[in-house]
């Protein structure tokens, strides 16, 4: 669920009416509107327009959403990712359009990065199931997430070894991606 504090973290109360006590992977506050919150949860994306007092489910697909990002300099365009798909909203989370990052693999999780300098560029790092290496690749979109192109899928950056040769590891659990704010070619 969602917990909230009004005294800088000294005391907390649950703010999950309409949401329940479920896994919340990410919460974003709408830029310029401190009352509107969007949450990526275990069974959908939820939205509150009254600072978390009441939440409404905004998606119809009951899957775990793992990541949530605003397009830089926007309070309307949002990107989200489930274990298997990428989603775009152009109305601050009220409706969502689904797309697939890759048809070539069965993804088990996706994380998102958006380039602040060129917001049409969206990157996803993907982990996959059913293969020797869990690294599904880094994908790039140049059209705001409508389509993606594989940039690389080796070495296995999700493994324990520093050189990418191990086929095990927990990189999928601790996976993150970000883009340099001034250079879309520099990705971490």
Coordinates of N, CA and C in Angstrom, one line a residue:
X1 N 0.8 -1.2 0.0 CA 0.0 0.0 0.0 C 0.8 1.3 0.0
X2 N 0.2 2.4 0.1 CA 0.9 3.7 0.2 C 0.8 4.2 1.6
X3 N 1.9 4.7 2.1 CA 2.0 5.3 3.4 C 2.3 6.8 3.2
X4 N 1.8 7.6 4.1 CA 2.0 9.1 4.0 C 2.4 9.6 5.3
X5 N 3.2 10.7 5.3 CA 3.5 11.4 6.5 C 3.3 12.9 6.3
X6 N 2.9 13.6 7.3 CA 2.7 15.0 7.2 C 3.6 15.8 8.1
X7 N 4.5 15.1 8.8 CA 5.5 15.7 9.7 C 6.9 15.4 9.5
X8 N 7.2 15.2 8.2 CA 8.6 15.0 7.8 C 9.1 13.6 8.1
X9 N 8.3 12.6 8.3 CA 8.7 11.2 8.5 C 8.6 10.8 9.9
X10 N 8.2 11.6 10.9 CA 8.1 11.2 12.3 C 7.0 10.2 12.5
X11 N 5.9 10.4 11.9 CA 4.7 9.5 12.0 C 4.1 9.2 10.6
X12 N 3.5 8.0 10.4 CA 3.0 7.6 9.1 C 1.6 7.1 9.3
X13 N 0.8 7.2 8.2 CA -0.5 6.6 8.2 C -0.7 6.0 6.8
X14 N -1.5 5.0 6.7 CA -1.8 4.4 5.4 C -2.7 5.3 4.6
X15 N -2.4 5.5 3.3 CA -3.2 6.4 2.4 C -3.5 5.5 1.2
X16 N -4.3 4.4 1.4 CA -4.5 3.4 0.4 C -5.9 3.1 0.1
X17 N -6.8 4.0 0.4 CA -8.2 3.8 0.1 C -8.5 3.6 -1.4
X18 N -9.0 2.5 -1.8 CA -9.2 2.2 -3.2 C -8.0 1.4 -3.8
X19 N -6.9 1.4 -3.2 CA -5.7 0.7 -3.6 C -5.5 -0.6 -2.9
X20 N -5.7 -0.5 -1.6 CA -5.5 -1.7 -0.7 C -4.1 -1.8 -0.4
X21 N -3.8 -2.9 0.3 CA -2.4 -3.1 0.8 C -1.7 -4.1 -0.2
X22 N -1.2 -3.5 -1.3 CA -0.5 -4.3 -2.3 C 0.8 -3.7 -2.6
X23 N 1.7 -4.4 -3.3 CA 3.0 -4.0 -3.7 C 2.9 -2.7 -4.6
X24 N 3.6 -1.7 -4.2 CA 3.7 -0.5 -5.0 C 5.2 -0.3 -5.4
X25 N 5.4 -0.4 -6.7 CA 6.8 -0.4 -7.2 C 7.3 1.0 -7.4
X26 N 6.4 2.0 -7.6 CA 6.8 3.4 -7.9 C 5.6 4.3 -7.7
X27 N 5.9 5.5 -7.2 CA 4.9 6.5 -7.1 C 5.5 7.8 -7.6
X28 N 4.7 8.5 -8.5 CA 5.1 9.8 -9.0 C 4.1 10.9 -8.6
X29 N 4.6 12.1 -8.4 CA 3.7 13.2 -8.2 C 3.7 14.0 -9.5
X30 N 2.6 14.4 -9.9 CA 2.5 15.1 -11.2 C 3.2 16.5 -11.0
X31 N 4.1 16.8 -11.9 CA 4.8 18.1 -11.9 C 3.9 19.2 -11.9
X32 N 4.0 20.1 -10.9 CA 3.1 21.3 -10.8 C 1.8 21.0 -10.1
X33 N 1.5 19.8 -9.7 CA 0.2 19.4 -9.1 C 0.5 18.4 -7.9
X34 N 0.7 18.9 -6.7 CA 1.0 18.1 -5.6 C -0.1 17.2 -5.1
X35 N -1.3 17.4 -5.6 CA -2.4 16.5 -5.2 C -2.6 15.3 -6.1
X36 N -2.0 15.3 -7.3 CA -2.2 14.2 -8.2 C -1.0 13.2 -8.2
X37 N -1.2 12.0 -7.8 CA -0.2 10.9 -7.7 C -0.6 9.8 -8.6
X38 N 0.4 9.2 -9.2 CA 0.3 8.0 -10.0 C 1.2 6.9 -9.4
X39 N 0.6 5.7 -9.3 CA 1.3 4.6 -8.7 C 1.4 3.4 -9.6
X40 N 2.5 2.8 -9.8 CA 2.7 1.5 -10.5 C 2.6 0.4 -9.4
X41 N 1.7 -0.5 -9.5 CA 1.4 -1.5 -8.5 C 1.4 -2.9 -9.0
X42 N 1.2 -3.9 -8.1 CA 1.3 -5.3 -8.5 C 0.2 -5.7 -9.4
X43 N -0.9 -5.0 -9.5 CA -2.0 -5.4 -10.4 C -2.5 -4.3 -11.3
X44 N -1.8 -3.2 -11.4 CA -2.2 -2.1 -12.3 C -1.6 -0.8 -11.9
X45 N -2.0 0.2 -12.7 CA -1.6 1.6 -12.4 C -2.8 2.3 -11.7
X46 N -2.5 3.0 -10.6 CA -3.6 3.7 -9.9 C -3.3 5.2 -9.9
X47 N -4.3 6.0 -9.7 CA -4.2 7.4 -9.7 C -5.0 8.0 -8.6
X48 N -4.5 9.0 -7.9 CA -5.2 9.8 -6.9 C -5.1 11.2 -7.3
X49 N -6.2 11.9 -7.2 CA -6.2 13.4 -7.5 C -6.4 14.2 -6.2
X50 N -6.4 13.5 -5.1 CA -6.6 14.2 -3.8 C -5.5 13.9 -2.8
X51 N -4.3 13.9 -3.2 CA -3.1 13.6 -2.3 C -3.1 12.3 -1.7
X52 N -3.7 11.3 -2.3 CA -3.6 9.9 -1.8 C -4.8 9.5 -0.9
X53 N -5.8 10.4 -0.8 CA -7.0 10.1 0.0 C -7.8 8.9 -0.6
X54 N -8.0 9.0 -1.9 CA -8.7 7.9 -2.7 C -7.9 7.6 -3.9
X55 N -7.8 6.3 -4.2 CA -7.1 5.9 -5.4 C -8.1 5.2 -6.4
X56 N -7.8 5.3 -7.7 CA -8.6 4.7 -8.7 C -7.7 3.9 -9.7
X57 N -8.1 2.7 -10.0 CA -7.3 1.9 -11.0 C -7.6 2.5 -12.4
X58 N -6.5 2.7 -13.1 CA -6.5 3.3 -14.4 C -6.2 2.4 -15.5
X59 N -5.8 1.1 -15.2 CA -5.5 0.2 -16.2 C -6.5 -1.0 -16.1
X60 N -6.6 -1.7 -17.2 CA -7.5 -2.9 -17.2 C -6.7 -4.2 -17.2
X61 N -5.4 -4.1 -17.5 CA -4.5 -5.3 -17.5 C -4.0 -5.5 -16.1
X62 N -4.4 -6.7 -15.6 CA -4.0 -7.0 -14.2 C -2.7 -7.7 -14.1
X63 N -1.6 -7.0 -14.3 CA -0.3 -7.5 -14.2 C 0.6 -6.5 -13.3
X64 N 1.8 -7.0 -13.0 CA 2.6 -6.2 -12.1 C 3.3 -5.1 -13.0
X65 N 3.1 -3.9 -12.6 CA 3.8 -2.8 -13.3 C 5.1 -2.4 -12.4
X66 N 6.2 -2.4 -13.1 CA 7.5 -2.3 -12.4 C 8.1 -0.9 -12.4
X67 N 7.8 -0.1 -13.4 CA 8.5 1.2 -13.5 C 7.5 2.2 -14.0
X68 N 7.8 3.5 -13.8 CA 6.9 4.6 -14.1 C 7.7 5.9 -14.2
X69 N 7.6 6.6 -15.3 CA 8.4 7.8 -15.5 C 7.6 8.8 -16.2
X70 N 7.7 10.1 -15.9 CA 7.2 11.2 -16.7 C 8.2 11.5 -17.8
X71 N 7.6 11.9 -18.9 CA 8.5 12.4 -20.0 C 9.0 13.8 -19.4
X72 N 10.3 14.0 -19.5 CA 10.9 15.2 -18.9 C 10.2 16.5 -19.5
X73 N 9.9 17.4 -18.7 CA 9.3 18.7 -19.0 C 7.8 18.5 -19.4
X74 N 7.2 17.4 -18.9 CA 5.8 17.2 -19.2 C 5.1 16.8 -17.9
X75 N 3.8 17.2 -17.8 CA 3.0 16.8 -16.7 C 1.8 16.0 -17.3
X76 N 1.9 15.6 -18.5 CA 0.9 14.8 -19.2 C 1.3 13.4 -19.7
X77 N 2.6 13.4 -20.2 CA 3.0 12.2 -20.9 C 3.8 11.3 -19.8
X78 N 3.3 10.1 -19.7 CA 3.9 9.1 -18.7 C 4.2 7.8 -19.5
X79 N 5.3 7.2 -19.0 CA 5.7 5.9 -19.5 C 5.6 4.9 -18.3
X80 N 5.2 3.7 -18.6 CA 5.2 2.6 -17.6 C 5.6 1.3 -18.2
X81 N 6.1 0.4 -17.4 CA 6.4 -0.9 -17.9 C 6.0 -2.0 -16.9
X82 N 5.4 -3.0 -17.5 CA 5.1 -4.2 -16.7 C 6.2 -5.2 -16.9
X83 N 6.0 -6.4 -16.5 CA 7.0 -7.5 -16.7 C 7.2 -7.7 -18.2
X84 N 6.1 -7.5 -19.0 CA 6.2 -7.9 -20.4 C 5.9 -6.8 -21.4
X85 N 5.4 -5.7 -21.1 CA 5.0 -4.6 -22.0 C 5.4 -3.2 -21.6
X86 N 5.4 -2.3 -22.5 CA 5.7 -0.9 -22.3 C 4.3 -0.2 -22.6
X87 N 4.1 0.8 -21.8 CA 2.8 1.6 -21.9 C 3.1 3.1 -21.9
X88 N 2.2 3.8 -22.7 CA 2.3 5.2 -22.8 C 1.0 5.8 -22.5
X89 N 1.0 6.9 -21.7 CA -0.2 7.7 -21.5 C 0.1 9.2 -21.9
X90 N -0.9 9.8 -22.6 CA -0.8 11.2 -23.0 C -1.7 12.1 -22.3
X91 N -2.4 11.5 -21.2 CA -3.4 12.3 -20.5 C -3.2 12.1 -19.0
X92 N -1.9 12.1 -18.6 CA -1.6 12.0 -17.1 C -2.1 10.8 -16.5
X93 N -2.1 9.7 -17.2 CA -2.4 8.4 -16.6 C -3.9 8.0 -16.7
X94 N -4.7 8.8 -17.3 CA -6.1 8.4 -17.4 C -6.3 7.2 -18.4
X95 N -5.6 7.2 -19.5 CA -5.7 6.1 -20.5 C -4.2 5.7 -20.8
X96 N -4.1 4.4 -21.2 CA -2.8 3.9 -21.6 C -2.8 3.1 -22.9
X97 N -1.7 3.2 -23.6 CA -1.5 2.5 -24.9 C -0.4 1.5 -24.7
X98 N -0.6 0.2 -25.0 CA 0.4 -0.8 -24.8 C 1.2 -1.0 -26.1
X99 N 2.5 -1.3 -25.9 CA 3.4 -1.7 -27.0 C 4.3 -2.7 -26.5
X100 N 5.0 -3.5 -27.4 CA 5.9 -4.5 -27.0 C 7.3 -4.0 -27.3
X101 N 8.2 -4.2 -26.3 CA 9.6 -3.7 -26.5 C 10.3 -4.7 -27.6
X102 N 10.0 -6.0 -27.4 CA 10.6 -7.0 -28.3 C 9.7 -8.1 -28.5
X103 N 9.5 -8.6 -29.8 CA 8.8 -9.8 -30.1 C 9.7 -11.0 -30.1
X104 N 11.0 -10.8 -30.0 CA 12.0 -11.9 -30.1 C 12.2 -12.6 -28.8
X105 N 11.9 -12.0 -27.7 CA 12.2 -12.6 -26.4 C 10.9 -12.6 -25.5
X106 N 10.9 -13.4 -24.5 CA 9.8 -13.4 -23.5 C 10.4 -12.6 -22.3
X107 N 10.0 -11.4 -22.2 CA 10.6 -10.5 -21.1 C 9.9 -10.8 -19.8
X108 N 10.7 -10.7 -18.7 CA 10.3 -10.9 -17.4 C 10.3 -9.6 -16.6
X109 N 10.7 -8.5 -17.1 CA 10.8 -7.2 -16.5 C 11.4 -6.2 -17.4
X110 N 11.0 -5.0 -17.2 CA 11.5 -3.9 -18.0 C 11.6 -2.6 -17.1
X111 N 12.7 -1.9 -17.3 CA 12.9 -0.6 -16.6 C 13.2 0.4 -17.7
X112 N 12.8 1.7 -17.4 CA 12.7 2.8 -18.4 C 13.6 3.9 -18.1
X113 N 14.2 4.5 -19.1 CA 14.9 5.8 -19.0 C 14.5 6.7 -20.1
X114 N 14.4 8.0 -19.9 CA 14.0 8.9 -20.9 C 15.1 10.0 -20.9
X115 N 15.5 10.4 -22.2 CA 16.5 11.4 -22.3 C 15.9 12.8 -22.1
X116 N 16.4 13.5 -21.1 CA 15.9 14.9 -20.9 C 16.2 15.8 -22.1
X117 N 17.3 15.7 -22.8 CA 17.6 16.6 -23.9 C 16.8 16.3 -25.1
X118 N 16.5 15.0 -25.4 CA 15.6 14.7 -26.5 C 14.6 13.7 -26.0
X119 N 13.4 14.2 -25.6 CA 12.4 13.4 -25.0 C 11.8 12.4 -25.9
X120 N 12.0 12.4 -27.2 CA 11.5 11.4 -28.0 C 12.3 10.1 -27.9
X121 N 13.5 10.1 -27.2 CA 14.3 9.0 -27.0 C 14.0 8.3 -25.7
X122 N 13.5 7.1 -25.7 CA 13.2 6.3 -24.6 C 14.0 5.0 -24.6
X123 N 14.6 4.7 -23.5 CA 15.4 3.4 -23.4 C 14.8 2.5 -22.4
X124 N 14.9 1.2 -22.7 CA 14.4 0.1 -21.8 C 15.5 -0.9 -21.7
X125 N 15.7 -1.3 -20.5 CA 16.6 -2.5 -20.2 C 15.7 -3.6 -19.8
X126 N 15.9 -4.8 -20.4 CA 14.9 -5.9 -20.2 C 15.7 -7.1 -19.7
X127 N 15.0 -7.8 -18.8 CA 15.5 -9.1 -18.4 C 14.4 -10.1 -19.0
X128 N 14.9 -11.4 -19.2 CA 14.1 -12.3 -19.9 C 14.0 -13.7 -19.2
X129 N 13.1 -14.5 -19.6 CA 13.0 -15.8 -19.1 C 13.2 -16.8 -20.2
X130 N 13.5 -18.1 -19.8 CA 13.6 -19.1 -20.8 C 14.9 -19.1 -21.6
X131 N 16.0 -18.6 -21.1 CA 17.2 -18.5 -21.9 C 18.4 -18.7 -20.9
X132 N 19.6 -19.0 -21.4 CA 20.8 -19.2 -20.6 C 21.1 -17.9 -19.9
X133 N 21.1 -16.8 -20.7 CA 21.4 -15.5 -20.1 C 20.1 -14.7 -19.8
X134 N 20.0 -14.2 -18.6 CA 18.8 -13.4 -18.3 C 18.7 -12.0 -18.9
X135 N 19.8 -11.6 -19.5 CA 19.8 -10.2 -20.1 C 19.1 -10.2 -21.4
X136 N 18.0 -9.5 -21.4 CA 17.2 -9.4 -22.7 C 17.6 -8.3 -23.6
X137 N 18.4 -7.4 -23.1 CA 18.9 -6.3 -23.9 C 18.6 -4.9 -23.5
X138 N 19.2 -4.0 -24.2 CA 18.9 -2.6 -24.0 C 18.2 -2.2 -25.4
X139 N 17.1 -1.6 -25.3 CA 16.3 -1.2 -26.5 C 16.1 0.3 -26.5
X140 N 16.1 0.9 -27.7 CA 15.9 2.3 -27.9 C 14.7 2.6 -28.7
X141 N 14.0 3.6 -28.3 CA 12.9 4.2 -29.1 C 13.2 5.6 -29.5
X142 N 13.0 6.0 -30.7 CA 13.2 7.4 -31.1 C 11.8 8.1 -31.4
X143 N 10.7 7.4 -31.0 CA 9.4 7.9 -31.3 C 8.5 7.8 -30.1
X144 N 9.1 8.2 -28.9 CA 8.3 8.2 -27.7 C 7.8 6.9 -27.2
X145 N 8.4 5.8 -27.5 CA 8.0 4.5 -27.1 C 7.0 3.8 -28.0
X146 N 6.8 4.3 -29.1 CA 5.9 3.6 -30.0 C 6.5 2.3 -30.6
X147 N 7.8 2.3 -30.9 CA 8.5 1.2 -31.3 C 9.9 1.2 -30.7
X148 N 10.5 0.0 -30.6 CA 11.9 -0.1 -30.0 C 12.8 -0.9 -30.9
X149 N 14.1 -0.6 -30.9 CA 15.1 -1.3 -31.6 C 16.2 -1.8 -30.6
X150 N 16.6 -3.0 -30.8 CA 17.6 -3.6 -29.9 C 18.9 -2.9 -30.1
X151 N 19.6 -2.4 -29.1 CA 20.9 -1.8 -29.1 C 22.0 -2.8 -28.8
X152 N 21.8 -3.7 -27.8 CA 22.7 -4.7 -27.5 C 22.0 -5.7 -26.6
X153 N 22.5 -7.0 -26.6 CA 22.1 -8.0 -25.7 C 23.2 -8.8 -25.1
X154 N 24.4 -8.4 -25.2 CA 25.6 -9.0 -24.6 C 26.5 -7.9 -24.2
X155 N 27.4 -8.1 -23.2 CA 27.5 -9.2 -22.3 C 26.3 -9.2 -21.3
X156 N 26.2 -10.3 -20.5 CA 25.1 -10.4 -19.5 C 25.4 -9.4 -18.3
X157 N 24.9 -8.2 -18.4 CA 25.1 -7.2 -17.4 C 24.3 -7.5 -16.1
X158 N 23.4 -8.5 -16.2 CA 22.6 -8.8 -15.0 C 23.3 -9.9 -14.1
X159 N 24.5 -10.4 -14.5 CA 25.2 -11.4 -13.8 C 26.0 -10.9 -12.7
X160 N 26.6 -11.8 -11.9 CA 27.5 -11.5 -10.8 C 28.9 -11.1 -11.3
X161 N 29.4 -11.6 -12.4 CA 30.7 -11.3 -12.8 C 30.8 -9.9 -13.4
X162 N 31.9 -9.2 -13.2 CA 32.2 -7.9 -13.7 C 32.4 -7.8 -15.2
X163 N 32.8 -9.0 -15.8 CA 33.0 -9.0 -17.2 C 31.8 -9.5 -18.0
X164 N 30.7 -9.8 -17.4 CA 29.5 -10.2 -18.1 C 29.5 -11.7 -18.5
X165 N 30.4 -12.5 -18.0 CA 30.4 -13.9 -18.4 C 29.5 -14.8 -17.6
X166 N 29.1 -14.4 -16.4 CA 28.3 -15.3 -15.6 C 26.9 -15.3 -16.1
X167 N 26.2 -16.4 -16.0 CA 24.8 -16.5 -16.4 C 23.8 -16.5 -15.3
X168 N 24.4 -16.2 -14.1 CA 23.5 -16.1 -12.9 C 23.6 -14.7 -12.3
X169 N 22.9 -14.4 -11.3 CA 22.9 -13.1 -10.7 C 21.5 -12.6 -10.3
X170 N 21.5 -11.5 -9.7 CA 20.2 -10.9 -9.3 C 20.0 -9.5 -9.9
X171 N 20.7 -9.3 -11.0 CA 20.5 -8.0 -11.7 C 19.1 -7.7 -12.0
X172 N 18.3 -8.7 -12.3 CA 16.9 -8.4 -12.6 C 16.2 -7.8 -11.5
X173 N 16.5 -8.2 -10.2 CA 15.9 -7.6 -9.1 C 16.3 -6.2 -8.8
X174 N 17.6 -5.9 -9.1 CA 18.1 -4.6 -8.7 C 18.4 -3.7 -10.0
X175 N 17.7 -4.0 -11.0 CA 18.0 -3.4 -12.3 C 17.5 -1.9 -12.3
X176 N 18.3 -1.1 -12.9 CA 18.0 0.4 -13.1 C 18.7 0.9 -14.3
X177 N 18.2 1.9 -14.9 CA 18.8 2.5 -16.1 C 18.5 4.0 -16.0
X178 N 19.5 4.8 -16.5 CA 19.3 6.3 -16.6 C 20.1 6.8 -17.8
X179 N 19.7 7.9 -18.3 CA 20.4 8.5 -19.5 C 21.0 9.9 -19.0
X180 N 22.2 10.1 -19.5 CA 22.8 11.4 -19.2 C 21.9 12.6 -19.7
X181 N 21.7 13.6 -18.9 CA 20.7 14.6 -19.3 C 21.1 15.5 -20.5
X182 N 22.4 15.4 -20.9 CA 22.8 16.2 -22.0 C 23.2 15.4 -23.2
X183 N 23.4 14.1 -23.1 CA 23.9 13.3 -24.1 C 23.2 11.9 -24.1
X184 N 22.3 11.7 -25.1 CA 21.5 10.5 -25.1 C 22.3 9.2 -25.5
X185 N 23.6 9.4 -25.8 CA 24.4 8.2 -26.1 C 25.1 7.7 -24.8
X186 N 25.0 8.4 -23.7 CA 25.6 8.0 -22.5 C 24.4 7.5 -21.6
X187 N 24.5 6.1 -21.3 CA 23.5 5.5 -20.6 C 24.2 4.7 -19.4
X188 N 23.5 4.7 -18.3 CA 24.1 4.0 -17.1 C 23.0 2.9 -16.8

